[in-house]
PDB file of C-alpha atoms in Angstrom:
ATOM      1  CA  MET O   1     -17.567 -12.581  -9.419  1.00 43.00           C
ATOM      2  CA  SER O   2     -17.297  -9.672 -11.856  1.00 52.00           C
ATOM      3  CA  ASP O   3     -13.905  -9.162 -13.479  1.00 75.00           C
ATOM      4  CA  ARG O   4     -14.376  -5.447 -12.742  1.00 72.00           C
ATOM      5  CA  SER O   5     -14.615  -5.870  -8.978  1.00 83.00           C
ATOM      6  CA  PHE O   6     -11.958  -4.488  -6.624  1.00 79.00           C
ATOM      7  CA  SER O   7     -10.762  -7.992  -5.771  1.00 83.00           C
ATOM      8  CA  ALA O   8     -10.469  -8.982  -9.441  1.00 85.00           C
ATOM      9  CA  VAL O   9      -8.348  -5.929 -10.244  1.00 88.00           C
ATOM     10  CA  LEU O  10      -6.164  -6.398  -7.166  1.00 87.00           C
ATOM     11  CA  ARG O  11      -5.494  -9.991  -8.171  1.00 87.00           C
ATOM     12  CA  GLN O  12      -3.465  -8.662 -11.084  1.00 88.00           C
ATOM     13  CA  PRO O  13       0.103  -8.772  -9.681  1.00 91.00           C
ATOM     14  CA  ASN O  14       1.499  -5.726 -11.439  1.00 92.00           C
ATOM     15  CA  PHE O  15      -1.387  -3.474 -10.493  1.00 93.00           C
ATOM     16  CA  PHE O  16      -1.288  -4.784  -6.922  1.00 92.00           C
ATOM     17  CA  ARG O  17       2.415  -3.875  -6.697  1.00 91.00           C
ATOM     18  CA  LEU O  18       1.703  -0.385  -7.989  1.00 91.00           C
ATOM     19  CA  TRP O  19      -1.253   0.038  -5.640  1.00 90.00           C
ATOM     20  CA  MET O  20       0.558  -1.205  -2.517  1.00 87.00           C
ATOM     21  CA  GLY O  21       3.554   0.948  -3.331  1.00 84.00           C
ATOM     22  CA  GLN O  22       1.287   3.974  -3.502  1.00 84.00           C
ATOM     23  CA  ILE O  23      -0.317   3.220  -0.158  1.00 85.00           C
ATOM     24  CA  ILE O  24       3.117   3.037   1.471  1.00 85.00           C
ATOM     25  CA  SER O  25       4.518   6.146  -0.220  1.00 81.00           C
ATOM     26  CA  SER O  26       1.319   8.126   0.394  1.00 82.00           C
ATOM     27  CA  VAL O  27       1.489   7.340   4.098  1.00 83.00           C
ATOM     28  CA  GLY O  28       5.148   8.370   4.111  1.00 81.00           C
ATOM     29  CA  ASP O  29       4.272  11.577   2.269  1.00 81.00           C
ATOM     30  CA  ARG O  30       1.707  12.454   4.928  1.00 82.00           C
ATOM     31  CA  PHE O  31       4.407  12.006   7.597  1.00 84.00           C
ATOM     32  CA  TYR O  32       6.621  14.344   5.551  1.00 84.00           C
ATOM     33  CA  GLN O  33       3.941  17.037   5.431  1.00 81.00           C
ATOM     34  CA  PHE O  34       3.328  17.052   9.167  1.00 80.00           C
ATOM     35  CA  ALA O  35       7.020  16.873  10.068  1.00 81.00           C
ATOM     36  CA  LEU O  36       7.782  19.707   7.657  1.00 81.00           C
ATOM     37  CA  LEU O  37       5.144  21.906   9.239  1.00 78.00           C
ATOM     38  CA  LYS O  38       6.613  21.180  12.668  1.00 76.00           C
ATOM     39  CA  VAL O  39      10.155  22.094  11.589  1.00 73.00           C
ATOM     40  CA  VAL O  40       9.324  25.229   9.614  1.00 69.00           C
ATOM     41  CA  LEU O  41       6.565  26.641  11.795  1.00 66.00           C
ATOM     42  CA  GLU O  42       8.288  26.195  15.152  1.00 64.00           C
ATOM     43  CA  GLY O  43       9.023  29.663  16.453  1.00 50.00           C
ATOM     44  CA  THR O  44       7.803  31.442  13.291  1.00 53.00           C
ATOM     45  CA  GLU O  45       4.738  33.273  12.080  1.00 52.00           C
ATOM     46  CA  ILE O  46       2.425  30.368  11.345  1.00 51.00           C
ATOM     47  CA  GLY O  47       0.259  31.992   8.688  1.00 50.00           C
ATOM     48  CA  LYS O  48       3.182  33.405   6.732  1.00 59.00           C
ATOM     49  CA  GLU O  49       5.242  30.225   6.743  1.00 63.00           C
ATOM     50  CA  THR O  50       2.279  27.994   5.929  1.00 66.00           C
ATOM     51  CA  ALA O  51       1.623  30.097   2.839  1.00 70.00           C
ATOM     52  CA  ARG O  52       5.288  29.899   1.870  1.00 73.00           C
ATOM     53  CA  ILE O  53       5.327  26.105   2.220  1.00 74.00           C
ATOM     54  CA  ALA O  54       2.208  25.827   0.065  1.00 73.00           C
ATOM     55  CA  PHE O  55       3.671  28.193  -2.537  1.00 77.00           C
ATOM     56  CA  PHE O  56       6.972  26.341  -2.955  1.00 78.00           C
ATOM     57  CA  GLY O  57       5.215  22.976  -2.939  1.00 78.00           C
ATOM     58  CA  LEU O  58       2.671  23.931  -5.614  1.00 79.00           C
ATOM     59  CA  LEU O  59       4.858  26.165  -7.801  1.00 85.00           C
ATOM     60  CA  PRO O  60       6.496  23.293  -9.739  1.00 85.00           C
ATOM     61  CA  GLY O  61       3.094  22.022 -10.836  1.00 82.00           C
ATOM     62  CA  LEU O  62       2.314  25.422 -12.315  1.00 83.00           C
ATOM     63  CA  VAL O  63       5.585  26.110 -14.122  1.00 87.00           C
ATOM     64  CA  LEU O  64       6.813  22.609 -14.990  1.00 90.00           C
ATOM     65  CA  ALA O  65       3.611  20.891 -16.152  1.00 87.00           C
ATOM     66  CA  PRO O  66       4.674  20.877 -19.843  1.00 88.00           C
ATOM     67  CA  LEU O  67       8.003  19.303 -18.854  1.00 91.00           C
ATOM     68  CA  PHE O  68       6.208  16.585 -16.871  1.00 91.00           C
ATOM     69  CA  GLY O  69       4.141  15.685 -19.927  1.00 89.00           C
ATOM     70  CA  TRP O  70       7.246  15.633 -22.129  1.00 91.00           C
ATOM     71  CA  VAL O  71       9.050  13.239 -19.757  1.00 93.00           C
ATOM     72  CA  VAL O  72       6.074  10.883 -19.374  1.00 92.00           C
ATOM     73  CA  ASP O  73       5.563  10.746 -23.154  1.00 91.00           C
ATOM     74  CA  ARG O  74       9.207   9.908 -23.907  1.00 91.00           C
ATOM     75  CA  PHE O  75      10.562   7.739 -21.101  1.00 93.00           C
ATOM     76  CA  GLU O  76       9.661   4.350 -19.706  1.00 94.00           C
ATOM     77  CA  ARG O  77       7.077   5.064 -16.987  1.00 93.00           C
ATOM     78  CA  ARG O  78       8.307   2.519 -14.455  1.00 93.00           C
ATOM     79  CA  ALA O  79      11.795   4.065 -14.580  1.00 94.00           C
ATOM     80  CA  VAL O  80      10.301   7.539 -14.094  1.00 94.00           C
ATOM     81  CA  LEU O  81       8.271   6.368 -11.096  1.00 94.00           C
ATOM     82  CA  ILE O  82      11.223   4.627  -9.465  1.00 95.00           C
ATOM     83  CA  PHE O  83      13.441   7.652 -10.084  1.00 95.00           C
ATOM     84  CA  THR O  84      10.985  10.017  -8.403  1.00 94.00           C
ATOM     85  CA  ASP O  85      10.602   7.721  -5.389  1.00 94.00           C
ATOM     86  CA  VAL O  86      14.345   7.259  -4.869  1.00 96.00           C
ATOM     87  CA  VAL O  87      15.140  10.966  -5.204  1.00 96.00           C
ATOM     88  CA  ARG O  88      12.280  11.907  -2.863  1.00 94.00           C
ATOM     89  CA  ALA O  89      13.659   9.430  -0.323  1.00 94.00           C
ATOM     90  CA  GLY O  90      17.013  11.219  -0.470  1.00 95.00           C
ATOM     91  CA  LEU O  91      15.429  14.665  -0.186  1.00 93.00           C
ATOM     92  CA  ALA O  92      13.469  13.573   2.887  1.00 91.00           C
ATOM     93  CA  LEU O  93      16.729  12.558   4.564  1.00 90.00           C
ATOM     94  CA  LEU O  94      18.335  15.867   3.584  1.00 90.00           C
ATOM     95  CA  LEU O  95      15.604  17.634   5.553  1.00 86.00           C
ATOM     96  CA  ILE O  96      16.918  15.982   8.709  1.00 84.00           C
ATOM     97  CA  TYR O  97      20.275  17.684   8.208  1.00 82.00           C
ATOM     98  CA  PHE O  98      19.068  21.083   7.055  1.00 81.00           C
ATOM     99  CA  GLY O  99      16.159  21.114   9.503  1.00 69.00           C
ATOM    100  CA  TYR O 100      18.178  20.239  12.586  1.00 67.00           C
ATOM    101  CA  LEU O 101      21.934  20.579  12.133  1.00 66.00           C
ATOM    102  CA  ALA O 102      22.425  23.281   9.524  1.00 63.00           C
ATOM    103  CA  LEU O 103      19.015  24.908  10.120  1.00 68.00           C
ATOM    104  CA  ASN O 104      19.145  26.471   6.673  1.00 73.00           C
ATOM    105  CA  PHE O 105      15.644  27.549   5.720  1.00 76.00           C
ATOM    106  CA  THR O 106      16.670  28.639   2.234  1.00 82.00           C
ATOM    107  CA  VAL O 107      17.767  25.102   1.422  1.00 85.00           C
ATOM    108  CA  ILE O 108      14.659  23.703   3.107  1.00 84.00           C
ATOM    109  CA  PHE O 109      12.428  25.671   0.745  1.00 86.00           C
ATOM    110  CA  VAL O 110      14.536  24.584  -2.237  1.00 89.00           C
ATOM    111  CA  ILE O 111      13.991  20.969  -1.131  1.00 90.00           C
ATOM    112  CA  ILE O 112      10.259  21.643  -0.805  1.00 89.00           C
ATOM    113  CA  PHE O 113      10.280  22.934  -4.397  1.00 91.00           C
ATOM    114  CA  PHE O 114      12.003  19.818  -5.724  1.00 92.00           C
ATOM    115  CA  MET O 115       9.753  17.541  -3.688  1.00 91.00           C
ATOM    116  CA  GLY O 116       6.788  19.300  -5.278  1.00 90.00           C
ATOM    117  CA  ALA O 117       8.342  18.894  -8.710  1.00 92.00           C
ATOM    118  CA  LEU O 118       8.861  15.171  -8.213  1.00 92.00           C
ATOM    119  CA  ASN O 119       5.338  14.764  -6.855  1.00 89.00           C
ATOM    120  CA  GLY O 120       4.083  16.594  -9.943  1.00 89.00           C
ATOM    121  CA  LEU O 121       6.031  14.234 -12.218  1.00 92.00           C
ATOM    122  CA  PHE O 122       5.005  11.098 -10.339  1.00 91.00           C
ATOM    123  CA  ILE O 123       1.245  11.596 -10.693  1.00 88.00           C
ATOM    124  CA  PRO O 124       1.000  11.756 -14.527  1.00 91.00           C
ATOM    125  CA  ALA O 125       3.546   8.936 -14.845  1.00 91.00           C
ATOM    126  CA  ARG O 126       1.430   6.779 -12.543  1.00 90.00           C
ATOM    127  CA  GLN O 127      -1.769   7.656 -14.393  1.00 89.00           C
ATOM    128  CA  ALA O 128      -0.129   6.806 -17.720  1.00 90.00           C
ATOM    129  CA  ALA O 129       1.132   3.495 -16.334  1.00 91.00           C
ATOM    130  CA  VAL O 130      -2.238   2.207 -15.109  1.00 91.00           C
ATOM    131  CA  PRO O 131      -3.726   1.528 -18.600  1.00 91.00           C
ATOM    132  CA  GLN O 132      -0.569  -0.400 -19.473  1.00 90.00           C
ATOM    133  CA  ILE O 133      -0.994  -2.924 -16.667  1.00 91.00           C
ATOM    134  CA  VAL O 134      -4.792  -3.108 -16.395  1.00 89.00           C
ATOM    135  CA  PRO O 135      -7.159  -4.219 -19.215  1.00 86.00           C
ATOM    136  CA  GLY O 136      -9.484  -1.547 -20.560  1.00 82.00           C
ATOM    137  CA  PRO O 137     -12.685  -2.861 -18.919  1.00 84.00           C
ATOM    138  CA  GLN O 138     -11.045  -2.676 -15.489  1.00 87.00           C
ATOM    139  CA  LEU O 139      -9.661   0.866 -15.790  1.00 88.00           C
ATOM    140  CA  ILE O 140     -12.499   2.560 -13.913  1.00 89.00           C
ATOM    141  CA  THR O 141     -12.112   0.177 -10.981  1.00 90.00           C
ATOM    142  CA  ALA O 142      -8.329   0.543 -11.042  1.00 91.00           C
ATOM    143  CA  ASN O 143      -8.544   4.340 -10.987  1.00 89.00           C
ATOM    144  CA  ALA O 144     -11.008   4.150  -8.117  1.00 90.00           C
ATOM    145  CA  LEU O 145      -8.533   2.032  -6.157  1.00 89.00           C
ATOM    146  CA  ILE O 146      -5.773   4.549  -6.889  1.00 87.00           C
ATOM    147  CA  ALA O 147      -8.001   7.344  -5.550  1.00 86.00           C
ATOM    148  CA  ILE O 148      -8.643   5.358  -2.368  1.00 84.00           C
ATOM    149  CA  VAL O 149      -4.908   5.507  -1.631  1.00 75.00           C
ATOM    150  CA  GLY O 150      -5.201   9.209  -0.840  1.00 73.00           C
ATOM    151  CA  ILE O 151      -8.128   8.616   1.473  1.00 80.00           C
ATOM    152  CA  ILE O 152      -6.276   5.863   3.346  1.00 78.00           C
ATOM    153  CA  ALA O 153      -3.252   8.127   3.765  1.00 74.00           C
ATOM    154  CA  ALA O 154      -5.392  11.006   5.021  1.00 73.00           C
ATOM    155  CA  MET O 155      -7.399   8.948   7.507  1.00 80.00           C
ATOM    156  CA  VAL O 156      -4.715   6.698   8.944  1.00 81.00           C
ATOM    157  CA  ALA O 157      -1.383   8.415   8.470  1.00 79.00           C
ATOM    158  CA  SER O 158      -2.506  11.837   9.684  1.00 78.00           C
ATOM    159  CA  VAL O 159      -3.436  10.539  13.126  1.00 82.00           C
ATOM    160  CA  VAL O 160      -0.366   8.324  13.441  1.00 83.00           C
ATOM    161  CA  ALA O 161       1.962  11.077  12.183  1.00 79.00           C
ATOM    162  CA  VAL O 162       0.717  13.603  14.730  1.00 79.00           C
ATOM    163  CA  LEU O 163       1.163  11.101  17.565  1.00 82.00           C
ATOM    164  CA  LEU O 164       4.624  10.046  16.421  1.00 80.00           C
ATOM    165  CA  ILE O 165       5.848  13.594  15.943  1.00 78.00           C
ATOM    166  CA  SER O 166       4.575  14.624  19.375  1.00 77.00           C
ATOM    167  CA  VAL O 167       6.461  11.738  21.012  1.00 78.00           C
ATOM    168  CA  PHE O 168       9.641  11.356  18.941  1.00 77.00           C
ATOM    169  CA  GLY O 169       9.860  14.645  17.031  1.00 77.00           C
ATOM    170  CA  PRO O 170       9.845  15.377  13.296  1.00 76.00           C
ATOM    171  CA  MET O 171      13.149  13.605  12.590  1.00 81.00           C
ATOM    172  CA  SER O 172      11.543  10.177  12.922  1.00 82.00           C
ATOM    173  CA  SER O 173       8.842  11.155  10.441  1.00 83.00           C
ATOM    174  CA  PHE O 174      11.384  12.146   7.804  1.00 87.00           C
ATOM    175  CA  VAL O 175      12.984   8.715   8.204  1.00 88.00           C
ATOM    176  CA  ILE O 176       9.587   7.037   7.797  1.00 87.00           C
ATOM    177  CA  THR O 177       8.929   9.180   4.729  1.00 88.00           C
ATOM    178  CA  SER O 178      12.216   8.095   3.168  1.00 91.00           C
ATOM    179  CA  LEU O 179      11.566   4.420   3.923  1.00 91.00           C
ATOM    180  CA  GLY O 180       8.082   4.742   2.449  1.00 89.00           C
ATOM    181  CA  PHE O 181       9.407   6.099  -0.838  1.00 92.00           C
ATOM    182  CA  LEU O 182      12.038   3.358  -0.993  1.00 93.00           C
ATOM    183  CA  ALA O 183       9.396   0.692  -0.331  1.00 92.00           C
ATOM    184  CA  SER O 184       7.304   2.154  -3.144  1.00 92.00           C
ATOM    185  CA  ALA O 185      10.331   2.088  -5.463  1.00 94.00           C
ATOM    186  CA  TRP O 186      10.915  -1.577  -4.603  1.00 94.00           C
ATOM    187  CA  ALA O 187       7.279  -2.441  -5.357  1.00 92.00           C
ATOM    188  CA  LEU O 188       7.484  -0.603  -8.687  1.00 93.00           C
ATOM    189  CA  TRP O 189      10.761  -2.334  -9.531  1.00 93.00           C
ATOM    190  CA  ARG O 190       8.950  -5.683  -9.220  1.00 92.00           C
ATOM    191  CA  ILE O 191       6.471  -4.773 -11.987  1.00 92.00           C
ATOM    192  CA  ASP O 192       7.449  -7.206 -14.725  1.00 89.00           C
ATOM    193  CA  VAL O 193       6.188  -5.453 -17.868  1.00 87.00           C
ATOM    194  CA  LYS O 194       7.682  -2.620 -19.877  1.00 85.00           C
ATOM    195  CA  LEU O 195       5.773   0.632 -19.436  1.00 89.00           C
ATOM    196  CA  SER O 196       7.197   2.421 -22.465  1.00 88.00           C
ATOM    197  CA  PRO O 197       5.142   5.031 -24.341  1.00 85.00           C
ATOM    198  CA  GLY O 198       3.693   4.082 -27.715  1.00 70.00           C
ATOM    199  CA  ARG O 199       2.624   0.710 -29.043  1.00 44.00           C
ATOM    200  CA  GLU O 200       3.113  -1.154 -25.754  1.00 46.00           C
ATOM    201  CA  ALA O 201       0.737   1.243 -24.046  1.00 42.00           C
ATOM    202  CA  LEU O 202      -1.903   0.511 -26.713  1.00 39.00           C
ATOM    203  CA  ARG O 203      -1.514  -3.230 -26.263  1.00 41.00           C
ATOM    204  CA  GLY O 204      -1.898  -2.806 -22.504  1.00 40.00           C
ATOM    205  CA  MET O 205      -5.256  -1.122 -23.155  1.00 40.00           C
ATOM    206  CA  GLY O 206      -6.623  -4.186 -24.862  1.00 38.00           C
ATOM    207  CA  GLY O 207      -4.790  -4.537 -28.147  1.00 38.00           C
ATOM    208  CA  GLU O 208      -5.902  -1.505 -30.156  1.00 37.00           C
ATOM    209  CA  GLY O 209      -3.431  -0.585 -32.822  1.00 35.00           C
ATOM    210  CA  ALA O 210      -1.445  -3.798 -32.440  1.00 30.00           C
TER     211      ALA O 210
END
């Protein structure tokens, strides 16, 4: 069997931990998106609020992109990934309070902004980490597997999230979102190599510059 096959790449423990963590967190993120729409749009102008959600979610990627690159280039990538997962788990739980008890939409949109910022930081950190745990010849396959995570989340989680929200309400979905991020953080914590920028990244790509 080719060492570039999906199964060969997934047999690498560290990549498998990263990949499984992303499946879990991506599913949780899809629950977050649907629950958020339910909370914010209920009793409001749907078009206006949908645009506002999209704006606050995407704004960090536009204004903070240079900062994301600076962080990824200077800090250990596994620590960055775990940090983003843990903080996103906490923010998801905060939405339960501000979406139901306090019903403070200003704070809700602030949380959406920070969730977008952490999502924006997570993606480049993950992309930078992959070459450090997968040999160079397997990078294309590894990146393909990472891309499949989004498809799995879209196909499976969307249907389940809609059903769960309709039966139990959005609060349960925020809990699932938080648990998903924590499960991802646990999987990332189990990666047993340093993902620091610099020489270690070059060695992870097959030894260049060592």
